[in-house]
Amino acid sequence: MKIFVVTHKKFEVPQERIYIPIKVGKAIISFKGNSVCDDQGDNIAHLNDTFCEMTALYWIWKNVHVLPNEIIGMVHYRRYFKSSVGNLPITEDEVSKILTEYAVSYTHLRAHETRRHLV
């Protein structure tokens, strides 16, 4: 499970290992441990002024190898899904529990449909 945290400024990264900062908008900041930037690899970072967090979503779609049944998510650096324990970001165990308790529907977008919306 990976939850990318979109940011353009330094923030306190949640301690839960599932959270990975992704820097957008030419952000020149550094984090301890894992972090990525939306201007690496296949990207549309030059459109960040228009598309904001969607440049991070595009980067994730094009550059992150997703294993079968792996969960990939994205949140804003100030807006997490809240944990049931205190005022903390949701944990991996909580996400897994929620996904086993409720039916979840999703769709795979074909590349040409997504491109039409982004370009």
Tab-separated table of N, CA and C in Angstrom:
chain	number	residue	atom	x	y	z
A	1	MET	N	0.846	-1.176	0.000
A	1	MET	CA	0.000	0.000	0.000
A	1	MET	C	0.890	1.237	0.000
A	2	LYS	N	0.530	2.183	-0.882
A	2	LYS	CA	1.250	3.453	-0.928
A	2	LYS	C	0.224	4.581	-1.003
A	3	ILE	N	0.381	5.582	-0.143
A	3	ILE	CA	-0.455	6.772	-0.223
A	3	ILE	C	0.483	7.952	-0.434
A	4	PHE	N	0.376	8.554	-1.608
A	4	PHE	CA	1.222	9.694	-1.956
A	4	PHE	C	0.610	10.959	-1.368
A	5	VAL	N	1.465	11.775	-0.739
A	5	VAL	CA	1.032	13.013	-0.100
A	5	VAL	C	1.540	14.168	-0.963
A	6	VAL	N	0.622	14.835	-1.643
A	6	VAL	CA	0.981	15.909	-2.572
A	6	VAL	C	1.312	17.174	-1.792
A	7	THR	N	2.470	17.778	-2.119
A	7	THR	CA	2.889	18.981	-1.403
A	7	THR	C	3.723	19.904	-2.278
A	8	HIS	N	3.683	21.167	-1.935
A	8	HIS	CA	4.575	22.146	-2.561
A	8	HIS	C	5.404	22.844	-1.487
A	9	LYS	N	5.240	22.409	-0.244
A	9	LYS	CA	6.015	22.985	0.860
A	9	LYS	C	6.342	21.911	1.880
A	10	LYS	N	7.304	22.203	2.721
A	10	LYS	CA	7.735	21.257	3.747
A	10	LYS	C	6.619	21.068	4.775
A	11	PHE	N	6.450	19.840	5.221
A	11	PHE	CA	5.432	19.512	6.216
A	11	PHE	C	5.906	18.304	7.014
A	12	GLU	N	5.214	18.021	8.090
A	12	GLU	CA	5.540	16.876	8.933
A	12	GLU	C	4.954	15.621	8.280
A	13	VAL	N	5.825	14.773	7.763
A	13	VAL	CA	5.380	13.553	7.085
A	13	VAL	C	4.878	12.563	8.136
A	14	PRO	N	3.682	11.992	7.927
A	14	PRO	CA	3.187	10.996	8.888
A	14	PRO	C	4.185	9.855	9.052
A	15	GLN	N	4.260	9.306	10.241
A	15	GLN	CA	5.233	8.253	10.530
A	15	GLN	C	4.875	6.914	9.908
A	16	GLU	N	3.611	6.717	9.600
A	16	GLU	CA	3.159	5.468	8.975
A	16	GLU	C	3.907	5.282	7.649
A	17	ARG	N	4.481	4.113	7.418
A	17	ARG	CA	5.343	3.873	6.260
A	17	ARG	C	4.639	3.977	4.912
A	18	ILE	N	3.326	3.941	4.887
A	18	ILE	CA	2.591	3.978	3.620
A	18	ILE	C	2.606	5.352	2.959
A	19	TYR	N	2.941	6.401	3.717
A	19	TYR	CA	2.890	7.771	3.191
A	19	TYR	C	4.197	8.147	2.495
A	20	ILE	N	4.074	8.602	1.238
A	20	ILE	CA	5.234	9.009	0.438
A	20	ILE	C	4.991	10.426	-0.074
A	21	PRO	N	5.801	11.407	0.337
A	21	PRO	CA	5.625	12.758	-0.187
A	21	PRO	C	5.925	12.810	-1.687
A	22	ILE	N	5.085	13.534	-2.442
A	22	ILE	CA	5.358	13.806	-3.847
A	22	ILE	C	5.311	15.320	-4.023
A	23	LYS	N	6.462	15.866	-4.395
A	23	LYS	CA	6.607	17.312	-4.525
A	23	LYS	C	6.098	17.756	-5.900
A	24	VAL	N	5.343	18.861	-5.921
A	24	VAL	CA	4.789	19.381	-7.171
A	24	VAL	C	5.125	20.869	-7.326
A	25	GLY	N	4.963	21.367	-8.534
A	25	GLY	CA	5.135	22.798	-8.772
A	25	GLY	C	6.544	23.292	-8.559
A	26	LYS	N	7.520	22.540	-9.001
A	26	LYS	CA	8.929	22.914	-8.886
A	26	LYS	C	9.355	23.123	-7.440
A	27	ALA	N	8.775	22.366	-6.544
A	27	ALA	CA	9.098	22.484	-5.121
A	27	ALA	C	10.542	22.072	-4.870
A	28	ILE	N	11.280	22.938	-4.214
A	28	ILE	CA	12.676	22.636	-3.871
A	28	ILE	C	12.723	22.447	-2.356
A	29	ILE	N	12.303	21.270	-1.930
A	29	ILE	CA	12.280	20.916	-0.520
A	29	ILE	C	12.798	19.498	-0.392
A	30	SER	N	13.229	19.127	0.791
A	30	SER	CA	13.717	17.758	0.967
A	30	SER	C	13.076	17.149	2.201
A	31	PHE	N	12.965	15.839	2.167
A	31	PHE	CA	12.379	15.077	3.261
A	31	PHE	C	13.311	13.945	3.625
A	32	LYS	N	13.263	13.513	4.879
A	32	LYS	CA	13.998	12.315	5.273
A	32	LYS	C	13.290	11.117	4.640
A	33	GLY	N	14.053	10.154	4.181
A	33	GLY	CA	13.447	8.942	3.628
A	33	GLY	C	12.931	9.130	2.215
A	34	ASN	N	11.885	8.393	1.906
A	34	ASN	CA	11.298	8.384	0.570
A	34	ASN	C	10.616	9.693	0.212
A	35	SER	N	10.847	10.194	-0.972
A	35	SER	CA	10.031	11.256	-1.553
A	35	SER	C	10.308	11.256	-3.040
A	36	VAL	N	9.340	11.753	-3.810
A	36	VAL	CA	9.479	11.823	-5.253
A	36	VAL	C	9.031	13.205	-5.709
A	37	CYS	N	9.247	13.491	-6.991
A	37	CYS	CA	8.886	14.797	-7.532
A	37	CYS	C	8.160	14.602	-8.856
A	38	ASP	N	7.139	15.405	-9.104
A	38	ASP	CA	6.321	15.227	-10.302
A	38	ASP	C	7.026	15.639	-11.597
A	39	ASP	N	8.266	16.108	-11.515
A	39	ASP	CA	8.972	16.479	-12.754
A	39	ASP	C	10.016	15.439	-13.161
A	40	GLN	N	9.928	14.245	-12.579
A	40	GLN	CA	10.828	13.140	-12.939
A	40	GLN	C	10.085	12.177	-13.852
A	41	GLY	N	10.801	11.448	-14.685
A	41	GLY	CA	10.172	10.437	-15.534
A	41	GLY	C	9.141	11.035	-16.481
A	42	ASP	N	8.133	10.252	-16.823
A	42	ASP	CA	7.044	10.706	-17.695
A	42	ASP	C	6.164	11.643	-16.871
A	43	ASN	N	6.038	12.901	-17.276
A	43	ASN	CA	5.341	13.854	-16.429
A	43	ASN	C	4.698	14.992	-17.220
A	44	ILE	N	3.827	15.714	-16.530
A	44	ILE	CA	3.229	16.945	-17.067
A	44	ILE	C	3.434	18.081	-16.056
A	45	ALA	N	4.561	18.050	-15.373
A	45	ALA	CA	4.841	19.028	-14.317
A	45	ALA	C	4.749	20.464	-14.810
A	46	HIS	N	5.059	20.689	-16.078
A	46	HIS	CA	5.002	22.053	-16.622
A	46	HIS	C	3.572	22.604	-16.635
A	47	LEU	N	2.579	21.750	-16.439
A	47	LEU	CA	1.174	22.177	-16.405
A	47	LEU	C	0.642	22.355	-14.982
A	48	ASN	N	1.519	22.298	-13.981
A	48	ASN	CA	1.089	22.362	-12.588
A	48	ASN	C	0.309	23.624	-12.269
A	49	ASP	N	0.653	24.756	-12.884
A	49	ASP	CA	-0.090	25.994	-12.617
A	49	ASP	C	-1.566	25.857	-12.970
A	50	THR	N	-1.884	25.008	-13.922
A	50	THR	CA	-3.255	24.803	-14.356
A	50	THR	C	-3.908	23.604	-13.673
A	51	PHE	N	-3.170	22.492	-13.568
A	51	PHE	CA	-3.760	21.245	-13.094
A	51	PHE	C	-3.491	20.935	-11.622
A	52	CYS	N	-2.663	21.694	-10.949
A	52	CYS	CA	-2.388	21.511	-9.519
A	52	CYS	C	-2.052	20.056	-9.169
A	53	GLU	N	-2.790	19.451	-8.227
A	53	GLU	CA	-2.483	18.104	-7.752
A	53	GLU	C	-2.578	17.041	-8.837
A	54	MET	N	-3.258	17.335	-9.936
A	54	MET	CA	-3.416	16.341	-10.996
A	54	MET	C	-2.085	16.017	-11.679
A	55	THR	N	-1.092	16.927	-11.588
A	55	THR	CA	0.222	16.582	-12.140
A	55	THR	C	0.843	15.447	-11.321
A	56	ALA	N	0.549	15.413	-10.028
A	56	ALA	CA	1.023	14.312	-9.178
A	56	ALA	C	0.282	13.023	-9.528
A	57	LEU	N	-1.020	13.113	-9.732
A	57	LEU	CA	-1.800	11.929	-10.093
A	57	LEU	C	-1.314	11.352	-11.416
A	58	TYR	N	-1.027	12.213	-12.390
A	58	TYR	CA	-0.498	11.768	-13.679
A	58	TYR	C	0.847	11.076	-13.469
A	59	TRP	N	1.709	11.686	-12.648
A	59	TRP	CA	3.032	11.103	-12.389
A	59	TRP	C	2.895	9.704	-11.781
A	60	ILE	N	1.992	9.559	-10.816
A	60	ILE	CA	1.774	8.255	-10.179
A	60	ILE	C	1.324	7.246	-11.232
A	61	TRP	N	0.363	7.624	-12.058
A	61	TRP	CA	-0.176	6.741	-13.086
A	61	TRP	C	0.911	6.266	-14.046
A	62	LYS	N	1.802	7.180	-14.457
A	62	LYS	CA	2.794	6.858	-15.469
A	62	LYS	C	4.082	6.250	-14.924
A	63	ASN	N	4.401	6.470	-13.655
A	63	ASN	CA	5.729	6.116	-13.159
A	63	ASN	C	5.779	5.113	-12.011
A	64	VAL	N	4.669	4.799	-11.394
A	64	VAL	CA	4.676	3.889	-10.252
A	64	VAL	C	4.259	2.500	-10.710
A	65	HIS	N	5.138	1.539	-10.459
A	65	HIS	CA	4.809	0.148	-10.766
A	65	HIS	C	3.857	-0.356	-9.684
A	66	VAL	N	2.675	-0.756	-10.110
A	66	VAL	CA	1.659	-1.214	-9.172
A	66	VAL	C	1.556	-2.734	-9.260
A	67	LEU	N	1.715	-3.384	-8.135
A	67	LEU	CA	1.599	-4.839	-8.061
A	67	LEU	C	0.122	-5.234	-8.087
A	68	PRO	N	-0.195	-6.449	-8.519
A	68	PRO	CA	-1.591	-6.890	-8.495
A	68	PRO	C	-2.177	-6.740	-7.087
A	69	ASN	N	-3.347	-6.193	-7.006
A	69	ASN	CA	-4.079	-5.974	-5.746
A	69	ASN	C	-3.434	-4.951	-4.810
A	70	GLU	N	-2.418	-4.247	-5.280
A	70	GLU	CA	-1.810	-3.214	-4.434
A	70	GLU	C	-2.707	-1.982	-4.401
A	71	ILE	N	-2.762	-1.345	-3.256
A	71	ILE	CA	-3.582	-0.152	-3.084
A	71	ILE	C	-2.693	1.073	-3.212
A	72	ILE	N	-3.102	1.986	-4.104
A	72	ILE	CA	-2.390	3.244	-4.311
A	72	ILE	C	-3.376	4.369	-4.032
A	73	GLY	N	-2.956	5.341	-3.242
A	73	GLY	CA	-3.832	6.463	-2.924
A	73	GLY	C	-3.089	7.778	-2.996
A	74	MET	N	-3.849	8.856	-2.880
A	74	MET	CA	-3.259	10.189	-2.934
A	74	MET	C	-4.063	11.106	-2.013
A	75	VAL	N	-3.337	11.913	-1.224
A	75	VAL	CA	-3.958	12.900	-0.350
A	75	VAL	C	-3.174	14.201	-0.450
A	76	HIS	N	-3.778	15.266	0.052
A	76	HIS	CA	-3.131	16.575	0.113
A	76	HIS	C	-2.382	16.674	1.438
A	77	TYR	N	-1.305	17.423	1.472
A	77	TYR	CA	-0.459	17.452	2.675
A	77	TYR	C	-1.161	17.974	3.922
A	78	ARG	N	-2.290	18.630	3.790
A	78	ARG	CA	-3.024	19.097	4.966
A	78	ARG	C	-4.362	18.387	5.143
A	79	ARG	N	-4.683	17.454	4.247
A	79	ARG	CA	-6.002	16.826	4.277
A	79	ARG	C	-5.879	15.304	4.158
A	80	TYR	N	-5.789	14.647	5.295
A	80	TYR	CA	-5.664	13.197	5.335
A	80	TYR	C	-7.017	12.577	5.651
A	81	PHE	N	-7.147	11.285	5.336
A	81	PHE	CA	-8.259	10.533	5.885
A	81	PHE	C	-7.935	10.351	7.356
A	82	LYS	N	-8.899	10.641	8.227
A	82	LYS	CA	-8.649	10.661	9.666
A	82	LYS	C	-8.717	9.270	10.278
A	83	SER	N	-7.776	9.009	11.151
A	83	SER	CA	-7.731	7.762	11.897
A	83	SER	C	-8.867	7.726	12.911
A	84	SER	N	-9.270	6.531	13.274
A	84	SER	CA	-10.292	6.389	14.327
A	84	SER	C	-9.672	6.593	15.704
A	85	VAL	N	-8.340	6.663	15.746
A	85	VAL	CA	-7.615	6.846	17.004
A	85	VAL	C	-7.010	8.244	17.035
A	86	GLY	N	-7.684	9.178	17.658
A	86	GLY	CA	-7.151	10.525	17.779
A	86	GLY	C	-7.186	11.301	16.472
A	87	ASN	N	-6.497	12.392	16.465
A	87	ASN	CA	-6.475	13.291	15.310
A	87	ASN	C	-5.231	13.023	14.464
A	88	LEU	N	-5.120	11.794	13.964
A	88	LEU	CA	-3.955	11.359	13.199
A	88	LEU	C	-4.393	10.873	11.829
A	89	PRO	N	-3.463	10.824	10.854
A	89	PRO	CA	-3.800	10.229	9.557
A	89	PRO	C	-4.112	8.738	9.691
A	90	ILE	N	-4.970	8.247	8.839
A	90	ILE	CA	-5.377	6.846	8.848
A	90	ILE	C	-4.160	5.927	8.680
A	91	THR	N	-4.196	4.781	9.326
A	91	THR	CA	-3.086	3.829	9.253
A	91	THR	C	-3.356	2.781	8.170
A	92	GLU	N	-2.319	2.039	7.823
A	92	GLU	CA	-2.456	0.974	6.830
A	92	GLU	C	-3.459	-0.083	7.306
A	93	ASP	N	-3.396	-0.442	8.574
A	93	ASP	CA	-4.337	-1.429	9.114
A	93	ASP	C	-5.782	-0.939	9.004
A	94	GLU	N	-6.005	0.339	9.281
A	94	GLU	CA	-7.361	0.879	9.193
A	94	GLU	C	-7.878	0.877	7.752
A	95	VAL	N	-7.013	1.249	6.803
A	95	VAL	CA	-7.415	1.230	5.390
A	95	VAL	C	-7.779	-0.195	4.987
A	96	SER	N	-6.933	-1.148	5.332
A	96	SER	CA	-7.191	-2.551	4.992
A	96	SER	C	-8.503	-3.034	5.586
A	97	LYS	N	-8.765	-2.676	6.827
A	97	LYS	CA	-10.002	-3.086	7.495
A	97	LYS	C	-11.216	-2.493	6.778
A	98	ILE	N	-11.162	-1.220	6.451
A	98	ILE	CA	-12.276	-0.562	5.755
A	98	ILE	C	-12.543	-1.235	4.418
A	99	LEU	N	-11.480	-1.551	3.694
A	99	LEU	CA	-11.646	-2.145	2.364
A	99	LEU	C	-12.161	-3.580	2.418
A	100	THR	N	-11.997	-4.258	3.544
A	100	THR	CA	-12.566	-5.600	3.666
A	100	THR	C	-14.014	-5.554	4.139
A	101	GLU	N	-14.410	-4.469	4.795
A	101	GLU	CA	-15.774	-4.349	5.317
A	101	GLU	C	-16.768	-3.816	4.295
A	102	TYR	N	-16.303	-3.072	3.291
A	102	TYR	CA	-17.197	-2.419	2.348
A	102	TYR	C	-16.862	-2.815	0.921
A	103	ALA	N	-17.887	-2.871	0.086
A	103	ALA	CA	-17.677	-3.134	-1.341
A	103	ALA	C	-17.104	-1.868	-1.978
A	104	VAL	N	-16.069	-2.031	-2.768
A	104	VAL	CA	-15.427	-0.891	-3.425
A	104	VAL	C	-15.482	-1.124	-4.926
A	105	SER	N	-15.956	-0.116	-5.659
A	105	SER	CA	-15.976	-0.192	-7.123
A	105	SER	C	-14.926	0.747	-7.666
A	106	TYR	N	-14.297	0.345	-8.756
A	106	TYR	CA	-13.314	1.212	-9.387
A	106	TYR	C	-13.285	0.922	-10.869
A	107	THR	N	-12.688	1.831	-11.618
A	107	THR	CA	-12.600	1.692	-13.063
A	107	THR	C	-11.165	1.907	-13.492
A	108	HIS	N	-10.742	1.165	-14.488
A	108	HIS	CA	-9.445	1.409	-15.103
A	108	HIS	C	-9.679	2.304	-16.309
A	109	LEU	N	-9.022	3.439	-16.350
A	109	LEU	CA	-9.133	4.313	-17.514
A	109	LEU	C	-8.163	3.857	-18.581
A	110	ARG	N	-8.601	3.885	-19.804
A	110	ARG	CA	-7.690	3.589	-20.903
A	110	ARG	C	-6.838	4.818	-21.157
A	111	ALA	N	-5.606	4.623	-21.582
A	111	ALA	CA	-4.648	5.715	-21.763
A	111	ALA	C	-5.209	6.815	-22.653
A	112	HIS	N	-5.863	6.481	-23.765
A	112	HIS	CA	-6.340	7.530	-24.672
A	112	HIS	C	-7.449	8.365	-24.040
A	113	GLU	N	-8.285	7.785	-23.168
A	113	GLU	CA	-9.326	8.560	-22.508
A	113	GLU	C	-8.721	9.556	-21.524
A	114	THR	N	-7.721	9.116	-20.773
A	114	THR	CA	-7.080	9.997	-19.805
A	114	THR	C	-6.317	11.109	-20.513
A	115	ARG	N	-5.593	10.765	-21.557
A	115	ARG	CA	-4.824	11.772	-22.300
A	115	ARG	C	-5.743	12.878	-22.823
A	116	ARG	N	-6.916	12.498	-23.307
A	116	ARG	CA	-7.838	13.477	-23.858
A	116	ARG	C	-8.191	14.526	-22.820
A	117	HIS	N	-8.297	14.137	-21.543
A	117	HIS	CA	-8.653	15.070	-20.482
A	117	HIS	C	-7.472	15.901	-19.997
A	118	LEU	N	-6.271	15.395	-20.121
A	118	LEU	CA	-5.112	16.093	-19.559
A	118	LEU	C	-4.391	17.005	-20.535
A	119	VAL	N	-4.508	16.754	-21.826
A	119	VAL	CA	-3.706	17.527	-22.783
A	119	VAL	C	-4.574	18.542	-23.499
